[in-house]
Amino acid sequence: MSLLRRIAAPAAFTDPLAATRRRPAPSTQLALAAGVLATLAMPPLRGTGWFVVPALALLFGALQRAPSPARVGWWFGVAHQGTLLHWLFLLGPDATISSRWLIPAAAIAAILYAATYYLLFGWSAGLVRRRLGPTGLLLLAPPLWTAMEALRTVGELGFPWCLSGAAWLQTPLYPLAATAGELGLGAATALTAAALAALVPAVLAAGRPVRPTGAALALPVAAAAAWLALGVGAGGVPTAGRAPALRVAAVQADVSLHDKWFDATAKSTTEPYTELTAAAAREGADLVVWAETAVPAYLLQDKRLLAWVRAVADTNDVFLYTGYPDAALGADNRQERTNASGLFDPDGRLIDRYAKHHLLPFGERMPFQRWLPQLGKLDLGQAEWTPGRSPQPMTVAPDSLRALRIAGLICYESIFPSLARQAARDGAQALVNITNDGWFGKTAGPVQHAEMARLRAAETGLPVVRCANNGVSFITDGHGAVRARAGLGGRAVVAADVAPGDASTPFVRHGHVPLAFALAVWTIVVLAASLRARRREPA
């Protein structure tokens, strides 16, 4: 039998676990176990990233024989997202939700929503299995998986929180994201998992003769080729040049999310930022970064706080990039409130600004208001910000040889590869991610959120400066390696030299086009092989 026929022949499928038991384990139990195992591969755990491969192998194996593949996908999603996002149940008292009893309801809704993507994956896998058999499903599981993860990155309800590629953040493999992004890492992971699921029957046969399936022959080759392609692409990324570096400091002020909004306790916010900025300036900082909404008022309308910010920049002779709420009249003369940030020069002048573009659904804005404006009247405690324009670079020290073009990513925006890539294509030389994760509490949430910012560095080749009110704050190089860091909780100044990044990674240049092309070719080959095999079957 030719390799092409072996690849698609459904009859060649062997149950991966048949040699170790008489009766198959319930597919739901396998799905639940795989979902938990996938979470164990994710931050904040270290040394367990490779768990994602057996987790997906278990999932793919369960899909091959389950009575209801959609149900398998659903229970995998519930187990994975339920354990990954468990910290949603532990949100602190300052969470922007109107009633405390809504927190568990909101957490359950978020988990079930995220699980819906895996339900869709399982359903589509079931369609493939009905047409091509279990082996065809195994061969097409990687492109289906990648398509599902790509779907998680788009739209107002997009939620690409810890995609499968994020499992490699604690390993030496994460810089390979420079080639095809986080989705490329996930695709290579899915191919490896499918290869494992195909090879298990031969390993478990214990010496008994087992004819290799087409999947067992093709998938390991495809997985090896995928990792090789990622390595070759990332290997061509230039190292940091010799351009003069700018000294950058991120101020982690660890101020109370409650007290900062009241005049009686305003000093609890202003004093830490004043003192820590002075300390950063004494250490030679050229640019000081404050957190998201570090200034707890509509800054440009508050003369007292605006004078304070200008004085801090002027007194310390530093560029100052800070987050603050902003308000202005829109095109239709309606007030537009934004989650904004601004860059002040050493003379205290506001020289550029950026307002958050991708808002957190239900937390910062009710989704779909573009089509149903009445949704904004629902009160779930959301801020009701107006979306700003996409991130655009702003220049620090424009008259200096150490000029640096930075692009802001505010909070949730750091989990979207497309925003960082667009900023890089627009000329950014460094990414500055300001956030306020205090409402997460001291849970896994802030660590997961922070680690995803490192992937943006690896994808774009740009250094990332991350400033979080209560941590985690850090500065990375253009490969995502951390140069300075402050952990969760406590006040700190995180400082490092930041040289302009070279945004010439394959991912910045080409995006996901090569990945989509490769997966499309793989899918066409599998379908063609299946069609050819069916035509040769005796009537």
Coordinates of C-alpha atoms in Angstrom, one line a residue:
M1 CA 0.0 0.0 0.0
S2 CA 1.4 3.4 -1.0
L3 CA 2.1 6.0 1.7
L4 CA -0.6 8.3 0.2
R5 CA -3.2 5.5 0.7
R6 CA -1.9 4.7 4.1
I7 CA -2.4 8.4 5.2
A8 CA -6.1 8.3 4.5
A9 CA -7.2 4.7 4.9
P10 CA -9.8 4.7 7.8
A11 CA -9.4 0.9 8.1
A12 CA -5.9 1.3 9.3
F13 CA -6.9 2.9 12.6
T14 CA -5.9 1.1 15.8
D15 CA -7.3 2.2 19.2
P16 CA -4.2 3.7 21.0
L17 CA -5.1 2.2 24.3
A18 CA -6.5 -1.2 23.1
A19 CA -3.4 -3.1 24.2
T20 CA -3.6 -1.9 27.8
R21 CA -7.3 -2.6 28.6
R22 CA -10.3 -4.6 27.5
R23 CA -12.9 -1.9 27.6
P24 CA -12.3 1.7 26.5
A25 CA -12.3 4.4 29.2
P26 CA -15.3 6.7 28.9
S27 CA -14.5 9.5 26.5
T28 CA -15.8 12.1 28.9
Q29 CA -13.3 11.1 31.6
L30 CA -10.5 11.3 29.0
A31 CA -11.7 14.7 28.0
L32 CA -11.7 16.0 31.6
A33 CA -8.3 14.5 32.3
A34 CA -6.9 16.1 29.1
G35 CA -8.4 19.5 30.0
V36 CA -6.8 19.5 33.5
L37 CA -3.5 18.3 32.1
A38 CA -3.5 21.2 29.5
T39 CA -3.9 23.6 32.4
L40 CA -1.0 22.1 34.2
A41 CA 1.1 23.0 31.2
M42 CA 0.4 26.7 31.6
P43 CA 1.8 29.5 33.7
P44 CA 2.4 30.0 36.5
L45 CA 3.7 26.5 36.7
R46 CA 7.2 25.9 35.6
G47 CA 8.8 22.9 34.0
T48 CA 5.5 21.4 32.9
G49 CA 5.0 23.1 29.5
W50 CA 5.5 19.8 27.6
F51 CA 2.3 18.5 29.3
V52 CA 0.3 20.2 26.6
V53 CA 1.4 17.5 24.1
P54 CA 0.0 14.5 25.9
A55 CA -3.0 16.6 26.9
L56 CA -3.9 17.2 23.2
A57 CA -3.0 13.6 22.3
L58 CA -5.5 12.4 24.9
L59 CA -8.1 14.8 23.4
F60 CA -7.5 13.7 19.9
G61 CA -7.6 10.0 20.8
A62 CA -10.9 10.5 22.7
L63 CA -12.4 12.3 19.6
Q64 CA -11.5 9.3 17.4
R65 CA -13.8 6.9 19.2
A66 CA -16.3 9.0 21.2
P67 CA -20.0 8.6 20.5
S68 CA -20.3 12.4 20.6
P69 CA -17.1 14.3 19.6
A70 CA -18.9 17.6 20.3
R71 CA -19.4 16.4 23.9
V72 CA -15.8 15.5 24.2
G73 CA -14.7 19.0 23.0
W74 CA -17.2 20.6 25.5
W75 CA -15.9 18.7 28.5
F76 CA -12.3 19.3 27.6
G77 CA -13.1 23.0 27.4
V78 CA -15.0 23.1 30.7
A79 CA -12.1 21.2 32.5
H80 CA -9.4 23.3 30.9
Q81 CA -10.9 26.7 31.1
G82 CA -12.5 26.0 34.5
T83 CA -9.1 25.2 36.0
L84 CA -7.1 27.8 34.0
L85 CA -9.5 30.6 35.0
H86 CA -10.3 29.4 38.5
W87 CA -9.0 32.7 39.8
L88 CA -12.1 34.5 38.4
F89 CA -14.0 33.1 41.5
L90 CA -11.4 34.9 43.7
L91 CA -11.7 38.4 42.3
G92 CA -10.8 41.0 44.9
P93 CA -13.3 43.5 46.5
D94 CA -12.2 46.2 44.0
A95 CA -13.4 44.2 41.0
T96 CA -15.6 46.4 38.7
I97 CA -18.8 44.4 39.2
S98 CA -21.8 46.1 40.6
S99 CA -22.8 43.3 43.0
R100 CA -20.6 40.8 44.7
W101 CA -23.0 37.9 44.0
L102 CA -22.4 38.5 40.3
I103 CA -18.8 37.4 40.6
P104 CA -19.4 33.6 40.7
A105 CA -22.1 34.0 38.0
A106 CA -19.7 36.0 35.8
A107 CA -16.9 33.5 36.4
I108 CA -19.1 30.6 35.4
A109 CA -20.4 32.5 32.3
A110 CA -16.8 33.3 31.2
I111 CA -15.7 29.7 31.6
L112 CA -18.7 28.3 29.7
Y113 CA -18.2 30.9 27.0
A114 CA -14.5 29.9 26.6
A115 CA -15.5 26.2 26.5
T116 CA -17.8 26.9 23.6
Y117 CA -14.8 27.2 21.3
Y118 CA -13.8 23.6 22.2
L119 CA -17.4 22.5 21.6
L120 CA -17.1 23.9 18.1
F121 CA -13.8 22.1 17.6
G122 CA -15.3 18.8 18.8
W123 CA -18.3 19.3 16.5
S124 CA -16.2 20.0 13.5
A125 CA -14.0 17.0 14.3
G126 CA -17.1 14.8 14.4
L127 CA -18.0 16.0 10.9
V128 CA -14.5 15.0 9.7
R129 CA -14.7 11.6 11.3
R130 CA -18.0 10.8 9.6
R131 CA -16.5 11.6 6.2
L132 CA -12.9 10.4 6.6
G133 CA -12.9 8.0 9.5
P134 CA -10.9 8.1 12.7
T135 CA -7.5 8.3 10.9
G136 CA -8.7 11.2 8.8
L137 CA -9.8 13.0 11.9
L138 CA -6.4 12.5 13.5
L139 CA -4.7 13.9 10.4
L140 CA -7.0 17.0 10.2
A141 CA -7.1 17.6 14.0
P142 CA -4.1 20.0 13.9
P143 CA -5.6 22.4 11.3
L144 CA -9.0 22.3 13.0
W145 CA -7.3 23.0 16.3
T146 CA -5.4 26.0 14.9
A147 CA -8.5 27.4 13.2
M148 CA -10.3 27.2 16.6
E149 CA -7.5 29.0 18.4
A150 CA -7.4 31.6 15.6
L151 CA -11.1 32.2 16.1
R152 CA -10.5 32.9 19.7
T153 CA -8.4 36.0 18.8
V154 CA -11.0 37.9 16.8
G155 CA -14.1 39.9 17.5
E156 CA -15.3 41.9 20.5
L157 CA -15.7 38.7 22.5
G158 CA -12.3 37.4 21.4
F159 CA -10.5 35.7 24.4
P160 CA -7.1 34.3 23.5
W161 CA -6.1 33.7 27.1
C162 CA -3.2 31.2 27.2
L163 CA -3.6 29.5 23.9
S164 CA -1.8 26.2 23.6
G165 CA 1.4 28.0 22.3
A166 CA 1.7 29.7 25.7
A167 CA 2.6 26.4 27.3
W168 CA 6.1 26.8 25.9
L169 CA 6.7 30.1 27.7
Q170 CA 8.7 28.3 30.5
T171 CA 10.8 26.4 28.0
P172 CA 13.6 27.4 25.5
L173 CA 11.1 27.0 22.7
Y174 CA 8.9 30.1 23.1
P175 CA 11.2 32.4 21.0
L176 CA 10.1 30.3 18.0
A177 CA 6.9 32.4 18.1
A178 CA 9.0 34.9 16.0
T179 CA 8.2 32.7 12.9
A180 CA 4.5 32.3 13.0
G181 CA 3.3 33.7 16.3
E182 CA 1.6 32.0 19.2
L183 CA -0.7 30.3 16.7
G184 CA 2.3 28.8 15.0
L185 CA 3.5 27.3 18.2
G186 CA 0.1 25.9 18.8
A187 CA -0.1 24.3 15.4
A188 CA 3.3 22.6 15.8
T189 CA 2.1 21.5 19.3
A190 CA -1.1 20.0 17.8
L191 CA 0.8 18.2 15.1
T192 CA 3.1 16.7 17.7
A193 CA 0.2 15.6 19.8
A194 CA -1.5 14.0 16.8
A195 CA 1.7 12.2 16.0
L196 CA 1.9 10.9 19.6
A197 CA -1.7 9.7 19.3
A198 CA -0.9 7.9 16.1
L199 CA 2.3 6.3 17.4
V200 CA 0.9 5.0 20.7
P201 CA -0.6 1.8 19.2
A202 CA 2.8 0.6 18.0
V203 CA 4.4 1.4 21.3
L204 CA 1.7 -0.4 23.3
A205 CA 1.6 -3.5 21.1
A206 CA 4.3 -5.0 23.3
G207 CA 6.1 -6.8 20.4
R208 CA 3.0 -8.0 18.6
P209 CA 2.9 -7.2 14.9
V210 CA 1.0 -4.0 14.2
R211 CA 0.8 -2.5 10.7
P212 CA 1.7 1.2 10.9
T213 CA -1.1 3.5 9.9
G214 CA -0.7 6.3 7.4
A215 CA -1.1 8.8 10.2
A216 CA 1.7 7.1 12.2
L217 CA 4.0 7.6 9.2
A218 CA 2.9 11.1 8.1
L219 CA 2.3 12.9 11.3
P220 CA 5.7 12.6 12.9
V221 CA 7.3 13.8 9.7
A222 CA 4.9 16.8 9.6
A223 CA 5.5 17.6 13.2
A224 CA 9.3 17.5 12.8
A225 CA 9.0 19.7 9.7
A226 CA 6.8 22.2 11.6
W227 CA 9.3 22.6 14.4
L228 CA 12.2 22.8 12.0
A229 CA 10.4 25.5 10.0
L230 CA 9.8 27.5 13.2
G231 CA 13.4 27.1 14.2
V232 CA 14.8 28.2 10.8
G233 CA 12.5 31.2 10.8
A234 CA 13.3 32.3 14.3
G235 CA 17.0 31.7 13.7
G236 CA 17.0 34.3 11.0
V237 CA 15.8 37.1 13.4
P238 CA 18.6 39.6 13.9
T239 CA 19.9 40.2 17.4
A240 CA 19.6 43.6 19.0
G241 CA 21.6 46.2 17.2
R242 CA 24.2 48.6 18.6
A243 CA 21.8 51.6 18.7
P244 CA 22.1 53.7 21.9
A245 CA 19.9 52.4 24.6
L246 CA 17.4 54.4 26.7
R247 CA 17.2 53.8 30.4
V248 CA 13.6 52.9 31.2
A249 CA 12.0 52.4 34.6
A250 CA 8.6 50.9 35.4
V251 CA 7.1 52.1 38.7
Q252 CA 5.2 49.5 40.6
A253 CA 3.4 51.6 43.2
D254 CA 1.1 49.0 44.6
V255 CA -1.6 51.5 45.6
S256 CA -5.0 50.6 46.9
L257 CA -7.5 50.3 44.1
H258 CA -10.2 51.6 46.5
D259 CA -8.4 54.5 48.2
K260 CA -7.0 56.0 45.0
W261 CA -10.4 57.3 43.9
F262 CA -11.2 59.4 47.0
D263 CA -9.8 62.9 47.7
A264 CA -9.4 62.0 51.4
T265 CA -6.9 59.3 50.6
A266 CA -5.4 60.8 47.4
K267 CA -1.9 60.9 48.9
S268 CA -1.9 57.1 49.0
T269 CA -1.6 57.4 45.2
T270 CA 0.5 60.5 44.6
E271 CA 3.2 60.0 47.2
P272 CA 4.3 56.5 46.1
Y273 CA 4.5 57.6 42.5
T274 CA 6.4 60.8 43.4
E275 CA 8.9 59.0 45.6
L276 CA 9.5 56.1 43.2
T277 CA 9.9 58.3 40.2
A278 CA 12.5 60.3 42.0
A279 CA 14.3 57.1 42.9
A280 CA 14.2 56.0 39.2
A281 CA 15.6 59.4 38.1
R282 CA 18.4 59.1 40.6
E283 CA 19.3 55.7 38.9
G284 CA 19.5 57.5 35.6
A285 CA 16.1 56.7 34.1
D286 CA 15.3 58.6 30.9
L287 CA 11.7 57.3 30.6
V288 CA 9.5 56.4 33.6
V289 CA 6.4 54.4 33.1
W290 CA 3.4 54.4 35.4
A291 CA 0.5 51.9 35.5
E292 CA -2.9 51.9 33.8
T293 CA -5.1 54.6 35.4
A294 CA -2.2 55.6 37.7
V295 CA -3.8 59.0 37.8
P296 CA -7.2 58.5 39.4
A297 CA -9.1 61.3 37.6
Y298 CA -9.8 62.8 34.3
L299 CA -6.3 64.1 34.1
L300 CA -6.6 66.8 31.4
Q301 CA -9.7 68.3 33.2
D302 CA -8.2 68.1 36.7
K303 CA -5.9 71.1 37.0
R304 CA -4.4 69.9 40.4
L305 CA -3.4 66.4 39.3
L306 CA -2.3 67.7 35.9
A307 CA 0.1 70.1 37.6
W308 CA 1.3 67.3 39.8
V309 CA 2.1 65.0 36.8
R310 CA 3.9 67.9 35.0
A311 CA 5.9 68.8 38.1
V312 CA 7.0 65.1 38.6
A313 CA 8.3 65.0 35.0
D314 CA 9.9 68.5 35.2
T315 CA 11.5 68.1 38.6
N316 CA 13.1 64.7 37.7
D317 CA 13.9 65.7 34.1
V318 CA 12.4 62.5 32.7
F319 CA 9.9 61.5 30.0
L320 CA 6.8 60.2 31.8
Y321 CA 4.3 57.7 30.3
T322 CA 1.2 57.2 32.4
G323 CA -2.3 55.9 32.3
Y324 CA -5.3 58.0 33.1
P325 CA -9.1 58.4 32.3
D326 CA -9.8 60.9 29.6
A327 CA -13.0 62.6 28.4
A328 CA -13.7 64.6 25.3
L329 CA -16.5 65.5 22.9
G330 CA -16.8 63.1 20.0
A331 CA -17.9 63.9 16.4
D332 CA -21.6 63.9 17.4
N333 CA -20.9 66.2 20.4
R334 CA -21.4 63.4 22.8
Q335 CA -18.9 62.9 25.6
E336 CA -16.5 60.1 25.0
R337 CA -14.7 58.6 27.9
T338 CA -11.6 56.6 27.3
N339 CA -9.0 54.5 29.1
A340 CA -6.1 56.7 28.0
S341 CA -2.4 57.1 28.4
G342 CA -0.1 60.0 27.7
L343 CA 3.6 60.8 27.2
F344 CA 4.9 63.9 29.0
D345 CA 8.3 65.3 28.1
P346 CA 10.9 66.5 30.8
D347 CA 9.3 70.0 30.6
G348 CA 6.0 68.6 31.7
R349 CA 4.3 69.0 28.3
L350 CA 1.9 66.3 27.0
I351 CA 3.4 65.4 23.7
D352 CA 1.4 62.4 22.6
R353 CA -1.4 60.1 23.8
Y354 CA -3.1 56.8 23.2
A355 CA -6.5 55.5 24.2
K356 CA -7.2 51.8 24.7
H357 CA -8.5 50.3 21.5
H358 CA -9.6 46.8 22.4
L359 CA -11.8 47.1 25.5
L360 CA -12.5 44.3 28.0
P361 CA -16.0 43.1 27.2
F362 CA -18.5 43.5 30.1
G363 CA -15.8 45.1 32.3
E364 CA -15.0 48.2 30.3
R365 CA -17.8 48.2 27.7
M366 CA -20.8 46.2 26.8
P367 CA -20.0 44.5 23.5
F368 CA -21.9 45.0 20.3
Q369 CA -23.0 48.6 21.0
R370 CA -22.0 49.5 17.5
W371 CA -25.2 47.7 16.4
L372 CA -27.3 47.9 19.6
P373 CA -26.4 51.2 21.4
Q374 CA -29.1 50.3 24.0
L375 CA -26.8 47.7 25.5
G376 CA -24.7 50.5 27.0
K377 CA -27.6 51.2 29.4
L378 CA -27.2 47.8 31.1
D379 CA -25.4 48.3 34.4
L380 CA -23.1 45.4 35.3
G381 CA -20.5 47.8 36.8
Q382 CA -18.7 48.3 33.5
A383 CA -16.8 51.5 32.9
E384 CA -18.4 52.2 29.5
W385 CA -15.3 53.5 27.9
T386 CA -15.2 54.5 24.2
P387 CA -12.7 52.5 22.1
G388 CA -9.6 54.5 20.9
R389 CA -7.7 54.1 17.7
S390 CA -5.3 51.2 17.2
P391 CA -1.8 51.6 18.9
Q392 CA 0.4 54.2 17.2
P393 CA 4.0 54.8 18.0
M394 CA 5.0 57.8 20.0
T395 CA 8.6 59.0 20.2
V396 CA 10.6 59.4 23.4
A397 CA 13.6 61.8 23.3
P398 CA 12.9 62.7 19.6
D399 CA 15.9 65.1 19.6
S400 CA 18.4 62.6 21.0
L401 CA 20.5 59.9 19.4
R402 CA 18.7 57.6 21.9
A403 CA 15.3 58.3 20.5
L404 CA 12.9 55.4 21.0
R405 CA 9.5 54.9 19.3
I406 CA 7.1 53.2 21.8
A407 CA 3.6 51.9 21.3
G408 CA 1.2 51.4 24.2
L409 CA -0.8 48.3 24.9
I410 CA -3.2 48.8 27.8
C411 CA -4.0 45.9 30.0
Y412 CA -6.0 43.2 28.1
E413 CA -4.6 44.3 24.8
S414 CA -1.3 42.5 25.5
I415 CA -3.0 39.1 24.9
F416 CA -3.8 39.9 21.2
P417 CA -0.9 39.2 18.8
S418 CA -2.5 41.3 16.1
L419 CA -2.3 44.6 18.0
A420 CA 1.4 44.1 18.8
R421 CA 2.1 43.1 15.2
Q422 CA 0.3 46.2 13.9
A423 CA 2.3 48.4 16.2
A424 CA 5.5 46.9 15.0
R425 CA 4.5 47.3 11.4
D426 CA 3.7 51.0 12.1
G427 CA 7.3 51.6 13.3
A428 CA 7.3 50.9 17.0
Q429 CA 10.7 50.0 18.5
A430 CA 9.4 48.9 21.9
L431 CA 6.1 48.0 23.4
V432 CA 4.9 49.4 26.7
N433 CA 2.2 47.4 28.4
I434 CA 0.6 49.3 31.3
T435 CA -2.0 47.5 33.4
N436 CA -3.8 47.4 36.7
D437 CA -4.2 43.8 37.8
G438 CA -5.1 44.5 41.4
W439 CA -8.6 43.2 41.0
F440 CA -7.1 39.8 40.1
G441 CA -5.8 39.5 43.7
K442 CA -2.8 37.4 44.5
T443 CA -3.8 34.6 42.2
A444 CA -2.5 32.9 39.1
G445 CA -4.3 35.5 37.0
P446 CA -1.7 38.3 37.1
V447 CA 1.1 35.9 36.3
Q448 CA -0.7 34.4 33.3
H449 CA -1.5 37.9 32.1
A450 CA 2.1 39.0 32.4
E451 CA 3.6 35.9 30.7
M452 CA 1.6 36.5 27.6
A453 CA 3.2 39.9 27.1
R454 CA 6.6 38.0 26.8
L455 CA 5.1 36.2 23.7
R456 CA 4.4 39.6 22.1
A457 CA 8.2 40.4 22.5
A458 CA 9.1 37.1 20.9
E459 CA 6.6 37.5 18.0
T460 CA 7.7 41.1 17.1
G461 CA 11.3 41.2 18.1
L462 CA 10.6 44.3 20.2
P463 CA 11.4 44.8 23.9
V464 CA 8.5 45.0 26.2
V465 CA 8.2 47.2 29.2
R466 CA 5.4 46.0 31.5
C467 CA 4.2 48.2 34.3
A468 CA 1.5 46.8 36.6
N469 CA 0.2 48.6 39.7
N470 CA 0.7 45.6 42.0
G471 CA 2.8 43.4 39.7
V472 CA 3.9 41.6 37.8
S473 CA 6.2 44.3 36.2
F474 CA 9.2 43.6 34.0
I475 CA 11.4 44.7 31.1
T476 CA 12.3 42.1 28.4
D477 CA 14.6 42.2 25.4
G478 CA 13.4 41.6 21.9
H479 CA 13.3 37.8 22.4
G480 CA 11.1 37.9 25.5
A481 CA 13.9 37.3 28.0
V482 CA 13.3 39.2 31.2
R483 CA 16.1 41.7 32.1
A484 CA 14.5 43.1 35.2
R485 CA 11.4 42.1 37.2
A486 CA 9.3 42.8 40.2
G487 CA 6.9 40.1 41.5
L488 CA 3.3 40.2 42.7
G489 CA 2.7 42.7 45.5
G490 CA 5.0 45.4 46.9
R491 CA 6.5 48.6 45.7
A492 CA 9.4 48.6 43.3
V493 CA 11.3 50.3 40.5
V494 CA 12.1 48.0 37.6
A495 CA 14.8 49.5 35.5
A496 CA 16.9 48.4 32.5
D497 CA 18.5 49.7 29.3
V498 CA 16.1 49.4 26.3
A499 CA 17.6 49.4 22.9
P500 CA 15.4 49.9 19.8
G501 CA 14.0 46.6 18.6
D502 CA 14.2 45.4 15.0
A503 CA 10.7 44.5 14.1
S504 CA 11.7 42.3 11.2
T505 CA 10.6 38.9 12.5
P506 CA 8.8 36.6 10.0
F507 CA 5.6 37.1 12.0
V508 CA 5.7 40.9 11.7
R509 CA 6.5 40.7 8.0
H510 CA 4.0 38.0 7.0
G511 CA 1.6 37.4 9.9
H512 CA -0.2 34.1 9.8
V513 CA -0.2 33.8 6.0
P514 CA 2.6 31.2 5.8
L515 CA 0.9 29.2 8.6
A516 CA -2.5 29.3 6.9
F517 CA -0.9 28.3 3.6
A518 CA 0.9 25.3 5.1
L519 CA -2.2 24.1 6.9
A520 CA -4.3 24.5 3.8
V521 CA -1.8 22.5 1.8
W522 CA -1.8 19.8 4.5
T523 CA -5.6 19.7 4.4
I524 CA -5.8 19.4 0.7
V525 CA -3.2 16.6 0.6
V526 CA -5.2 14.6 3.2
L527 CA -8.5 15.2 1.4
A528 CA -6.9 14.2 -1.9
A529 CA -5.4 11.1 -0.4
S530 CA -8.8 10.2 1.1
L531 CA -10.6 10.7 -2.2
R532 CA -8.1 8.6 -4.0
A533 CA -8.2 5.8 -1.5
R534 CA -12.0 5.7 -1.7
R535 CA -11.9 5.5 -5.5
R536 CA -9.7 2.4 -5.3
E537 CA -11.9 0.6 -2.8
P538 CA -13.7 -2.3 -4.4
A539 CA -17.4 -1.7 -5.1

